[in-house]
Coordinates of C-alpha atoms in Angstrom, one line a residue:
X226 CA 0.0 0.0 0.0
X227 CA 1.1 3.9 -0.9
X228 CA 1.1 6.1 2.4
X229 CA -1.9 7.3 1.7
X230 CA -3.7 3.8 2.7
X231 CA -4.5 2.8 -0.9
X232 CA -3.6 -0.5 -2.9
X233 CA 0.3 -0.4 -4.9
X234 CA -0.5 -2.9 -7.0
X235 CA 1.9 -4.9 -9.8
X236 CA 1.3 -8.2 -11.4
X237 CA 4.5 -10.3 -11.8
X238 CA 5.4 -11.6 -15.0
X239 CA 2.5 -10.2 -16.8
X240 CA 4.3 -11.2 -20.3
X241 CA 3.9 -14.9 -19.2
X242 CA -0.1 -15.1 -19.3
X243 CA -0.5 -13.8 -23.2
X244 CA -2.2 -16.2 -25.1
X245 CA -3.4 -17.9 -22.2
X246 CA -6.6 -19.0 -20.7
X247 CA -6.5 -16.7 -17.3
X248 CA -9.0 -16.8 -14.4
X249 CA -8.9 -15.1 -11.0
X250 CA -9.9 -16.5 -7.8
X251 CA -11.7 -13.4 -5.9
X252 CA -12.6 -13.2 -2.4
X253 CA -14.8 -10.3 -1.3
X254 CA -14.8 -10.9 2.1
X255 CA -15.3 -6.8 3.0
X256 CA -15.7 -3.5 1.1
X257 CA -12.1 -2.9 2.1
X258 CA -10.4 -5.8 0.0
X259 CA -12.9 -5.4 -3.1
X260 CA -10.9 -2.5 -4.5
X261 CA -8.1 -3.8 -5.0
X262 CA -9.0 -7.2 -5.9
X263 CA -11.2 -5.1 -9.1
X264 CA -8.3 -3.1 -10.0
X265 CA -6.4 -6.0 -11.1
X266 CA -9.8 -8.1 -12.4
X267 CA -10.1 -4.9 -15.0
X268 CA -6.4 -5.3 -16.0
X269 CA -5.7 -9.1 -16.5
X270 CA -8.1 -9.1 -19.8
X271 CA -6.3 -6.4 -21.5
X272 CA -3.1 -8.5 -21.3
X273 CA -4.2 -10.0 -24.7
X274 CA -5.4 -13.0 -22.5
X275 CA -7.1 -16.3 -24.6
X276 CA -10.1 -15.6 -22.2
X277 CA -10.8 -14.2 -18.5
X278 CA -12.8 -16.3 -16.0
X279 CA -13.6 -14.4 -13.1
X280 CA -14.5 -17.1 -9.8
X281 CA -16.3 -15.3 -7.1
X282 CA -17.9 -18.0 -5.2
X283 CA -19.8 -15.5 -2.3
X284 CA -21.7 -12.8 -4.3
X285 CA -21.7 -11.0 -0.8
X286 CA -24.3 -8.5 -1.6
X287 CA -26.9 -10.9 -2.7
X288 CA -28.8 -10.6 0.3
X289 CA -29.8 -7.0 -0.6
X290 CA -31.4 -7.0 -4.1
X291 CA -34.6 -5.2 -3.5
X292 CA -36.0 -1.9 -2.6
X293 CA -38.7 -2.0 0.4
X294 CA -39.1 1.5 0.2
X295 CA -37.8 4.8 -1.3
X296 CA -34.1 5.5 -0.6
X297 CA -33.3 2.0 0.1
X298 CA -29.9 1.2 -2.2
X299 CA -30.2 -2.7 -3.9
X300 CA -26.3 -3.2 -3.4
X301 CA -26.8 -6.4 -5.1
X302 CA -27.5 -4.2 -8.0
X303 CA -24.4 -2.2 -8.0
X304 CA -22.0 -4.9 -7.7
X305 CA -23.8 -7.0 -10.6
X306 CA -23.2 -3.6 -12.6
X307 CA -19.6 -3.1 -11.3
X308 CA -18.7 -6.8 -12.5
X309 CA -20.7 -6.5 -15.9
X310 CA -18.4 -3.5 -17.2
X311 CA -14.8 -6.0 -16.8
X312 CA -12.9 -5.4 -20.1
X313 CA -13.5 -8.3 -22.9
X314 CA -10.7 -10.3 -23.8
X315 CA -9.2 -11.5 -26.8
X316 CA -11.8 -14.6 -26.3
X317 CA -14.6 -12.1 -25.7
X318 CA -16.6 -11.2 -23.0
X319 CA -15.8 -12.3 -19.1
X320 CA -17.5 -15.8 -17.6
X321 CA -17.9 -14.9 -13.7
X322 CA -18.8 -18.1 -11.6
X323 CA -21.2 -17.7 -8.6
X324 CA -22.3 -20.3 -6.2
X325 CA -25.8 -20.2 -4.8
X326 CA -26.4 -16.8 -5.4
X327 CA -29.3 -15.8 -3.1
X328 CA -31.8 -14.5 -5.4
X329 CA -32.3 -16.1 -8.5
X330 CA -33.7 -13.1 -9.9
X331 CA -30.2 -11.5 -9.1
X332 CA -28.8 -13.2 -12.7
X333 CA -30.7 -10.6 -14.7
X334 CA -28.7 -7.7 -12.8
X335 CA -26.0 -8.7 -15.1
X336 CA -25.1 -7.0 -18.0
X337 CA -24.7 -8.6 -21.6
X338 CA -21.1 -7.9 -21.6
X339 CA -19.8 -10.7 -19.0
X340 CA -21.4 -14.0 -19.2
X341 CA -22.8 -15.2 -15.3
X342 CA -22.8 -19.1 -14.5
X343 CA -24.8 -19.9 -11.8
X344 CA -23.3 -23.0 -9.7
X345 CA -24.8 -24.7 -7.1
X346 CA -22.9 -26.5 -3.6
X347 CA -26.0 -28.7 -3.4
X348 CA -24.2 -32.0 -5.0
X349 CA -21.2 -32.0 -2.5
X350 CA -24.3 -32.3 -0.2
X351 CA -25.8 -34.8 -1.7
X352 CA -22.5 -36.6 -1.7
X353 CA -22.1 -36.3 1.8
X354 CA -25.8 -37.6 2.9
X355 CA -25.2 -40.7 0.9
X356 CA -22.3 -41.7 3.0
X357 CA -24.2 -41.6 6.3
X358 CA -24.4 -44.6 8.7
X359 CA -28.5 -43.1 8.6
X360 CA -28.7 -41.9 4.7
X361 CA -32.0 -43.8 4.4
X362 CA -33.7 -41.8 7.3
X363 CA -32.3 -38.2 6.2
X364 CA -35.5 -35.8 5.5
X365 CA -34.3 -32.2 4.4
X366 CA -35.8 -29.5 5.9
X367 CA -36.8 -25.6 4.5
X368 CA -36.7 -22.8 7.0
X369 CA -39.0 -20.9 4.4
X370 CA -40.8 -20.9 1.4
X371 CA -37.5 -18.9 -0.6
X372 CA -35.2 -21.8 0.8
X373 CA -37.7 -24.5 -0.7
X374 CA -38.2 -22.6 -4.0
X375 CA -34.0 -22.6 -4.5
X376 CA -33.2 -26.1 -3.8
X377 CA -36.2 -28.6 -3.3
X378 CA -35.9 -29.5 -6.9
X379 CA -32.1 -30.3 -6.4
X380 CA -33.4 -32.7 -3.3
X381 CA -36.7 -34.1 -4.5
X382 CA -35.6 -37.5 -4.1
X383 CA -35.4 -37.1 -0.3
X384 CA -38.5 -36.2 1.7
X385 CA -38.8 -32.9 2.8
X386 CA -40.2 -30.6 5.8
X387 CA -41.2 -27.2 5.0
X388 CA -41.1 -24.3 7.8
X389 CA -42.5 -21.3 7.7
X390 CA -41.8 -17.6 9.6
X391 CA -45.4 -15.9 10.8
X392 CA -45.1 -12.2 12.9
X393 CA -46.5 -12.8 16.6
X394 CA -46.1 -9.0 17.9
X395 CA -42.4 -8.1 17.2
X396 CA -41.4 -11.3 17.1
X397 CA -40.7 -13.8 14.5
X398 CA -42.1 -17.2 15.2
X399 CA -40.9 -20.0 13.4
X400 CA -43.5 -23.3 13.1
X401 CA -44.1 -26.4 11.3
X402 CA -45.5 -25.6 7.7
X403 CA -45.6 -29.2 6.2
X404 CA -44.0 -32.8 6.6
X405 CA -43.0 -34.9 9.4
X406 CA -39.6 -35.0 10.8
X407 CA -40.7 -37.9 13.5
X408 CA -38.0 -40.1 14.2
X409 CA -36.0 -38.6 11.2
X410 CA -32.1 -36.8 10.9
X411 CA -33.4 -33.5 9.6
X412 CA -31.1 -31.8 7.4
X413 CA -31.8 -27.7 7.5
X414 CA -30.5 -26.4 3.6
X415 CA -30.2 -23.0 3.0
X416 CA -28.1 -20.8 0.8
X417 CA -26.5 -18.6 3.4
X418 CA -26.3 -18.0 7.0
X419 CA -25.7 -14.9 8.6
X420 CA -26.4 -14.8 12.9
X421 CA -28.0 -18.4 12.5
X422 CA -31.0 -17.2 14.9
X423 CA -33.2 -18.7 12.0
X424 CA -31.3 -21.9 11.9
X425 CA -31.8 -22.4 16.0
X426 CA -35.6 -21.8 15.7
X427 CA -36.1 -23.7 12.9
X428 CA -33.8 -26.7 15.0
X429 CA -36.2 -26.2 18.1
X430 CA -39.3 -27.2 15.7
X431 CA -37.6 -30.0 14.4
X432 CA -37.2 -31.3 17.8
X433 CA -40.5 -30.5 19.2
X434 CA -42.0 -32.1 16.3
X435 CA -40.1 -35.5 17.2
X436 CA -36.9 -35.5 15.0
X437 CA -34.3 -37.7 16.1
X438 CA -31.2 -35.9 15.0
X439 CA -30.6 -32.3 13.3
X440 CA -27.8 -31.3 11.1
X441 CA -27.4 -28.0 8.6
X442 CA -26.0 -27.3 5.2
X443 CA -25.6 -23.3 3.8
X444 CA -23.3 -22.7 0.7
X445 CA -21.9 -19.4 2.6
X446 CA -21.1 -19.6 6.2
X447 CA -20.6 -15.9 6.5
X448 CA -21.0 -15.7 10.5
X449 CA -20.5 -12.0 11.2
X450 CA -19.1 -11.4 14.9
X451 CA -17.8 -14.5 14.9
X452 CA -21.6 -16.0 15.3
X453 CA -20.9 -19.4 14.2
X454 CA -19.6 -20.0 17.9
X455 CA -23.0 -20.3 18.9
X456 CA -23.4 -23.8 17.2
X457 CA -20.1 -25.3 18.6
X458 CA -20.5 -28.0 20.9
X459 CA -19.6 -26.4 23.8
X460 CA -22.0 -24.1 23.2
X461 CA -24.9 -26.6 23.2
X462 CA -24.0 -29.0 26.0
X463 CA -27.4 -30.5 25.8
X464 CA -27.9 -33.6 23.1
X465 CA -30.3 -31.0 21.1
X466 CA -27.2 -29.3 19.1
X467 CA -26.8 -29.5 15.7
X468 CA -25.3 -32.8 14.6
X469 CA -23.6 -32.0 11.7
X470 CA -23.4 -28.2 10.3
X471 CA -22.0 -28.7 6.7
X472 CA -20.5 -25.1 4.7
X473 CA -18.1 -24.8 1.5
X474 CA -15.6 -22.6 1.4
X475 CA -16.3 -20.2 -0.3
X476 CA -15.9 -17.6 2.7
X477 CA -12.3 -18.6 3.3
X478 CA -12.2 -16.3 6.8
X479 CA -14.8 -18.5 8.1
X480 CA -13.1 -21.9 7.0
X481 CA -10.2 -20.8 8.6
X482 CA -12.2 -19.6 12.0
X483 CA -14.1 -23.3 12.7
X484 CA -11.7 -25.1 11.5
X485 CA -11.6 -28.4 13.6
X486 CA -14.4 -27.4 15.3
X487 CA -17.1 -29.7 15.7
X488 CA -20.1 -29.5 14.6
X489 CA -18.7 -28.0 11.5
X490 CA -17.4 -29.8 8.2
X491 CA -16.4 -27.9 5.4
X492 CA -17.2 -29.2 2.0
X493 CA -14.5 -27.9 -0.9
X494 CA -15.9 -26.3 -3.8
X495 CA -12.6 -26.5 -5.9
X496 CA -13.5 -29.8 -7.7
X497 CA -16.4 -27.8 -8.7
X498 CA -14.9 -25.0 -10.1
X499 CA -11.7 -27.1 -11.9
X500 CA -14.9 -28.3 -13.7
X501 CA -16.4 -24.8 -14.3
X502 CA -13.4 -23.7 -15.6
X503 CA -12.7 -26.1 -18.5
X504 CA -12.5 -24.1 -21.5

């Protein structure tokens, strides 16, 4: 960094990547690393690249993509917008791979310039059901309708519990919509989790409703304030924790925080994107 607090940024050996097929592995974890991570994203196309893949696994403003009411900013929009203006390459314009991006309307806040594929984390899930001592009693559970609209499709071969939030005063109650986790290992699946307070209520129905065991998956463990430590086991001494709490890695900070830290497992997205990246 300059003095001044800004990014001095070079890219070594930039000579050695003409002609070839280049993508960039981004991380942005907080407004404060996006800059500089962008400055070089715009440059590597213009180094008469073969073709520019840009891998952002956590599109991190994807939780605010609409307007509630005047003046609120859709920051979802304005990173889509930022990304959809990277220079074209040599091969044309830039393919940018998101994982379980949390609105699915959120792909048509692209531009026609860069080309958006949408991945999902679901199928390193499935992988890891299968290989349960209790696969054949798994049920996945919903914690709302948006969370069964994503990925019930992706699960349909497993039976599935649908909850739903309803408003009691100030609060936010979370109940049985559908199913029956009786005697079942419920598996919560959702796309991101933030505090987890939904996860622990949703868990708590589960249990009430007669579930034997409860696990989670979310694509993006973000955990702000270091929240995930409210699912560790010594956190829940009692036998009604989570049994398994699955995440990928595509927050790396996270990864790194619960890292042997039961009940957490961390399933790797990079098979998944050496595949997405086969040009």
């Amino acid at each position: 960094s300059f003095d001044d607090g800004f990014p001095n940024l070079f890219i070594n050996n930039a000579h050695d990547i003409r002609g070839q097929h280049v993508a960039f592995l981004a991380s942005f974890s907080s407004p404060a690393v996006i800059f500089e991570q962008l400055s070089v994203i715009y440059n590597l196309p213009r180094l008469f690249v073969a073709s520019f893949t840009l891998v952002l696994p956590f599109f991190p403003t994807g939780s605010f993509e609409r307007m509630e009411e005047e003046g609120d900013v859709a920051t979802a929009f304005t990173m889509a917008r930022i990304l959809s203006n990277i220079p074209i390459s040599r091969g044309g314009p830039t393919s940018i791979v998101i994982y379980d991006i949390h609105a699915l309307q959120e792909r048509f806040y692209f531009g026609d310039h860069v080309l958006p594929l949408f991945e999902t984390g679901i199928p390193l899930l499935k992988q890891r059901l299968h290989q349960l001592s209790d696969a054949d009693k798994i049920v996945v559970a919903f914690p709302d309708d948006g969370a069964w609209k994503r990925f019930h499709k992706l699960l349909d071969h497993f039976p599935t519990v649908i909850c739903t939030k309803v408003r009691e005063g100030d609060k936010r109650i979370v109940r049985l919509k559908e199913g029956n986790p009786t005697g079942c290992h419920v598996v919560i699946v959702d796309d991101l989790v933030q505090s987890g307070g939904t996860l622990i209520e949703c868990q708590k129905v589960l249990f009430d409703n007669g579930a034997a065991k409860v696990s989670a998956y979310v694509t993006h463990g973000v955990f702000p304030k270091r929240s995930w430590e409210r699912f560790t086991q010594k956190n829940n001494r009692s036998e009604k924790g989570f049994a398994y709490f699955w995440i990928t890695d595509s927050c790396p900070q996270t990864v790194k925080a619960v890292e042997n830290t039961a009940p957490f497992e961390v399933l790797s997205l990079a098979g998944s994107i050496a595949n997405a990246l086969q040009i």
